[in-house]
Amino acid sequence: MSRIYAAITGVNGWVPEYRLTNAELEKMVDTNDEWITTRTGIKERRILKGEGLATSDMAAEAVKGLLKKTGTDASEIDMLLVATTTPDMPFPATANIVCDKIGAGHILSYDIGAACSGFLYALTTASKFIETGTYKKVVVVGADKMSSIINYNDRATCVIFGDGAGAVMLEPSTEKVGVIDSVLKSDGSGRHFLHQKAGGSLKPATLETVANQEHSVYQEGKTVFKFAVKNMADVAEEIMVRNELQGDDIAWLVPHQANKRIIDATAERMHIPEEKVMINIERYGNTTAGTLPLCLWEWEDKLHKGDNLVLAAFGGGFTWGATLIKWAYDPQ
Ligand code: UT7
């Protein structure tokens, strides 16, 4: 019997309308466009405004568009995963809420929390349910409302993050297309450098934790930067070596959009020129689990069947990883 691959058969993205520009941030904190642009590559980021709107709303919009594009009825979905660091609430899972909002059936749905590597963790997990023949249609979402955990008085973090969601459909294929290989790693000792101090079981919310801004992202940027540059490049190289691929064999590098300098360093290690690297950080900033599917969505019409894509990410946890995908379809 031939092996079943988990092919990506559609992709969609959704970002809020509101654009938070560097010029606007200059009025909020002591920063400037020149610093943000040269240190991160970011010009603007999208922010979800409006009472009662959460990560699940962005995710649901991304999935509804995906269903339309792929001609799928919500009742046909067998499983739905949401990678997120900003769930609507500690429980239930945002994936459950998304299923309700899109009108899916009573299916297996859960969240995966692996910060910026969340989409790769979820994609790899979902692919196993397809490869084993368990399910036929699995939706994988990466979505984060980072603005809900950002302190807009902290210039070191507020310039970086944005909101957005992307989703892909996975279906079985007996052709060798889809998720080919993944290398996923974690190192919990990295938690000290990038985390949210309060709101979990370690430090439940109190008036004091709120006053001290402990429900916002805490990041020691320089340390995280060093780990990100090394580990993202290492893991991207590892997946190329074990699949016997050279830079020329890769059609696209799809890197997590945390910092343009981290992206450049990874591309250099892989011997991939900038024109083969998906970069949209200047328009969306770091949307955490959203960056990778948002890139695939924006580049979809440039992707051809058989193209080798290496997706690579690094983030809180620490978590990091790389996934090799053979694209499954030509532009529509
Ligand atoms: O996606 C999850 C994983 N996260 C990452 O991969 C992020 C990795 N880290 C980074 O991308 C970078 O470390 C940052 C963009 C966060 C910061 O860039 P940096 O070049 O590492 O700057 P730094 O933190 O070392 O700060 C350099 C200087 C400091 O001033 P002094 O001490 O030299 O006077 C900061 O206070 O820049 C200052 N600074 C700013 N200045 C203007 C920090 N943030 C800002 C700002 N505007 N927004």
PDB file of C-alpha atoms and ligand atoms in Angstrom, residues 29-32 35-36 39-40 115-116 154-161 194 219-226 228-229 256-262 286 288 314-316 318, ligand 1:
ATOM      1  CA  VAL A  29       6.207  55.485  23.463  1.00  0.00           C
ATOM      2  CA  ASP A  30       9.761  56.787  23.122  1.00  0.00           C
ATOM      3  CA  THR A  31      10.588  55.196  19.783  1.00  0.00           C
ATOM      4  CA  ASN A  32      11.032  56.161  16.145  1.00  0.00           C
ATOM      5  CA  TRP A  35      14.850  52.335  15.089  1.00  0.00           C
ATOM      6  CA  ILE A  36      11.883  50.039  14.470  1.00  0.00           C
ATOM      7  CA  ARG A  39      16.123  46.750  14.245  1.00  0.00           C
ATOM      8  CA  THR A  40      13.028  44.737  13.225  1.00  0.00           C
ATOM      9  CA  ALA A 115       3.948  30.220  20.848  1.00  0.00           C
ATOM     10  CA  CYS A 116       5.560  31.259  17.565  1.00  0.00           C
ATOM     11  CA  ASP A 154       6.672  49.053  26.864  1.00  0.00           C
ATOM     12  CA  ARG A 155       8.586  50.138  23.764  1.00  0.00           C
ATOM     13  CA  ALA A 156      10.650  46.935  23.737  1.00  0.00           C
ATOM     14  CA  THR A 157       7.619  44.762  22.928  1.00  0.00           C
ATOM     15  CA  CYS A 158       4.776  46.956  21.690  1.00  0.00           C
ATOM     16  CA  VAL A 159       6.495  47.773  18.398  1.00  0.00           C
ATOM     17  CA  ILE A 160       6.900  44.101  17.485  1.00  0.00           C
ATOM     18  CA  PHE A 161       3.579  42.307  17.713  1.00  0.00           C
ATOM     19  CA  LEU A 194      10.040  35.109  27.049  1.00  0.00           C
ATOM     20  CA  GLN A 219      10.813  39.431  26.707  1.00  0.00           C
ATOM     21  CA  GLU A 220      14.570  39.727  27.131  1.00  0.00           C
ATOM     22  CA  GLY A 221      14.965  40.583  23.474  1.00  0.00           C
ATOM     23  CA  LYS A 222      18.718  40.264  23.037  1.00  0.00           C
ATOM     24  CA  THR A 223      18.858  36.778  24.593  1.00  0.00           C
ATOM     25  CA  VAL A 224      15.851  35.567  22.613  1.00  0.00           C
ATOM     26  CA  PHE A 225      17.400  37.014  19.470  1.00  0.00           C
ATOM     27  CA  LYS A 226      20.617  35.007  19.965  1.00  0.00           C
ATOM     28  CA  ALA A 228      16.393  32.446  17.615  1.00  0.00           C
ATOM     29  CA  VAL A 229      19.153  33.124  15.112  1.00  0.00           C
ATOM     30  CA  HIS A 256       8.459  33.008  11.194  1.00  0.00           C
ATOM     31  CA  GLN A 257       8.222  36.803  11.031  1.00  0.00           C
ATOM     32  CA  ALA A 258       9.782  37.911  14.332  1.00  0.00           C
ATOM     33  CA  ASN A 259      12.609  40.064  13.098  1.00  0.00           C
ATOM     34  CA  LYS A 260      13.922  40.702   9.585  1.00  0.00           C
ATOM     35  CA  ARG A 261      17.475  40.184  10.860  1.00  0.00           C
ATOM     36  CA  ILE A 262      16.625  36.662  12.122  1.00  0.00           C
ATOM     37  CA  ASN A 286       4.943  39.373  14.548  1.00  0.00           C
ATOM     38  CA  THR A 288       3.002  34.692  16.610  1.00  0.00           C
ATOM     39  CA  PHE A 314      11.377  29.994  16.797  1.00  0.00           C
ATOM     40  CA  GLY A 315       9.471  31.297  19.786  1.00  0.00           C
ATOM     41  CA  GLY A 316       8.487  31.211  23.425  1.00  0.00           C
ATOM     42  CA  PHE A 318      11.544  27.984  23.857  1.00  0.00           C
TER      43      PHE A 318
HETATM   44  O1  UT7 B   1       8.745  35.656  17.992  1.00  0.00           O
HETATM   45  C1  UT7 B   1       9.113  35.258  19.269  1.00  0.00           C
HETATM   46  C2  UT7 B   1      10.581  35.274  19.421  1.00  0.00           C
HETATM   47  N1  UT7 B   1      11.033  36.620  19.553  1.00  0.00           N
HETATM   48  C3  UT7 B   1      12.045  37.056  18.832  1.00  0.00           C
HETATM   49  O2  UT7 B   1      12.563  36.337  18.015  1.00  0.00           O
HETATM   50  C4  UT7 B   1      12.539  38.444  19.120  1.00  0.00           C
HETATM   51  C5  UT7 B   1      14.043  38.443  19.224  1.00  0.00           C
HETATM   52  N2  UT7 B   1      14.581  39.730  19.607  1.00  0.00           N
HETATM   53  C6  UT7 B   1      14.560  40.803  18.795  1.00  0.00           C
HETATM   54  O3  UT7 B   1      14.004  40.769  17.727  1.00  0.00           O
HETATM   55  C7  UT7 B   1      15.318  42.026  19.232  1.00  0.00           C
HETATM   56  O4  UT7 B   1      16.095  41.706  20.365  1.00  0.00           O
HETATM   57  C8  UT7 B   1      14.420  43.239  19.547  1.00  0.00           C
HETATM   58  C9  UT7 B   1      13.820  43.788  18.271  1.00  0.00           C
HETATM   59  C10 UT7 B   1      13.343  42.838  20.521  1.00  0.00           C
HETATM   60  C11 UT7 B   1      15.276  44.348  20.172  1.00  0.00           C
HETATM   61  O5  UT7 B   1      16.351  44.678  19.319  1.00  0.00           O
HETATM   62  P1  UT7 B   1      17.834  44.735  19.877  1.00  0.00           P
HETATM   63  O6  UT7 B   1      18.682  45.153  18.772  1.00  0.00           O
HETATM   64  O7  UT7 B   1      18.146  43.410  20.517  1.00  0.00           O
HETATM   65  O8  UT7 B   1      17.747  45.883  20.946  1.00  0.00           O
HETATM   66  P2  UT7 B   1      18.046  45.844  22.509  1.00  0.00           P
HETATM   67  O9  UT7 B   1      16.945  45.181  23.243  1.00  0.00           O
HETATM   68  O10 UT7 B   1      19.433  45.360  22.759  1.00  0.00           O
HETATM   69  O11 UT7 B   1      18.021  47.385  22.811  1.00  0.00           O
HETATM   70  C12 UT7 B   1      19.004  48.279  22.249  1.00  0.00           C
HETATM   71  C13 UT7 B   1      18.641  49.691  22.668  1.00  0.00           C
HETATM   72  C14 UT7 B   1      18.370  49.826  24.160  1.00  0.00           C
HETATM   73  O12 UT7 B   1      18.801  51.099  24.565  1.00  0.00           O
HETATM   74  P3  UT7 B   1      20.236  51.271  25.305  1.00  0.00           P
HETATM   75  O13 UT7 B   1      20.152  50.431  26.543  1.00  0.00           O
HETATM   76  O14 UT7 B   1      21.253  50.793  24.323  1.00  0.00           O
HETATM   77  O15 UT7 B   1      20.278  52.731  25.563  1.00  0.00           O
HETATM   78  C15 UT7 B   1      16.871  49.779  24.245  1.00  0.00           C
HETATM   79  O16 UT7 B   1      16.368  50.436  25.379  1.00  0.00           O
HETATM   80  O17 UT7 B   1      17.426  50.077  21.994  1.00  0.00           O
HETATM   81  C16 UT7 B   1      16.486  50.517  22.981  1.00  0.00           C
HETATM   82  N3  UT7 B   1      15.145  50.179  22.501  1.00  0.00           N
HETATM   83  C17 UT7 B   1      14.456  51.006  21.721  1.00  0.00           C
HETATM   84  N4  UT7 B   1      14.728  52.208  21.193  1.00  0.00           N
HETATM   85  C18 UT7 B   1      13.792  52.776  20.427  1.00  0.00           C
HETATM   86  C19 UT7 B   1      14.420  49.074  22.742  1.00  0.00           C
HETATM   87  N5  UT7 B   1      13.231  49.157  22.106  1.00  0.00           N
HETATM   88  C20 UT7 B   1      13.235  50.349  21.473  1.00  0.00           C
HETATM   89  C21 UT7 B   1      12.295  50.990  20.655  1.00  0.00           C
HETATM   90  N6  UT7 B   1      12.622  52.201  20.143  1.00  0.00           N
HETATM   91  N7  UT7 B   1      11.099  50.446  20.347  1.00  0.00           N
END
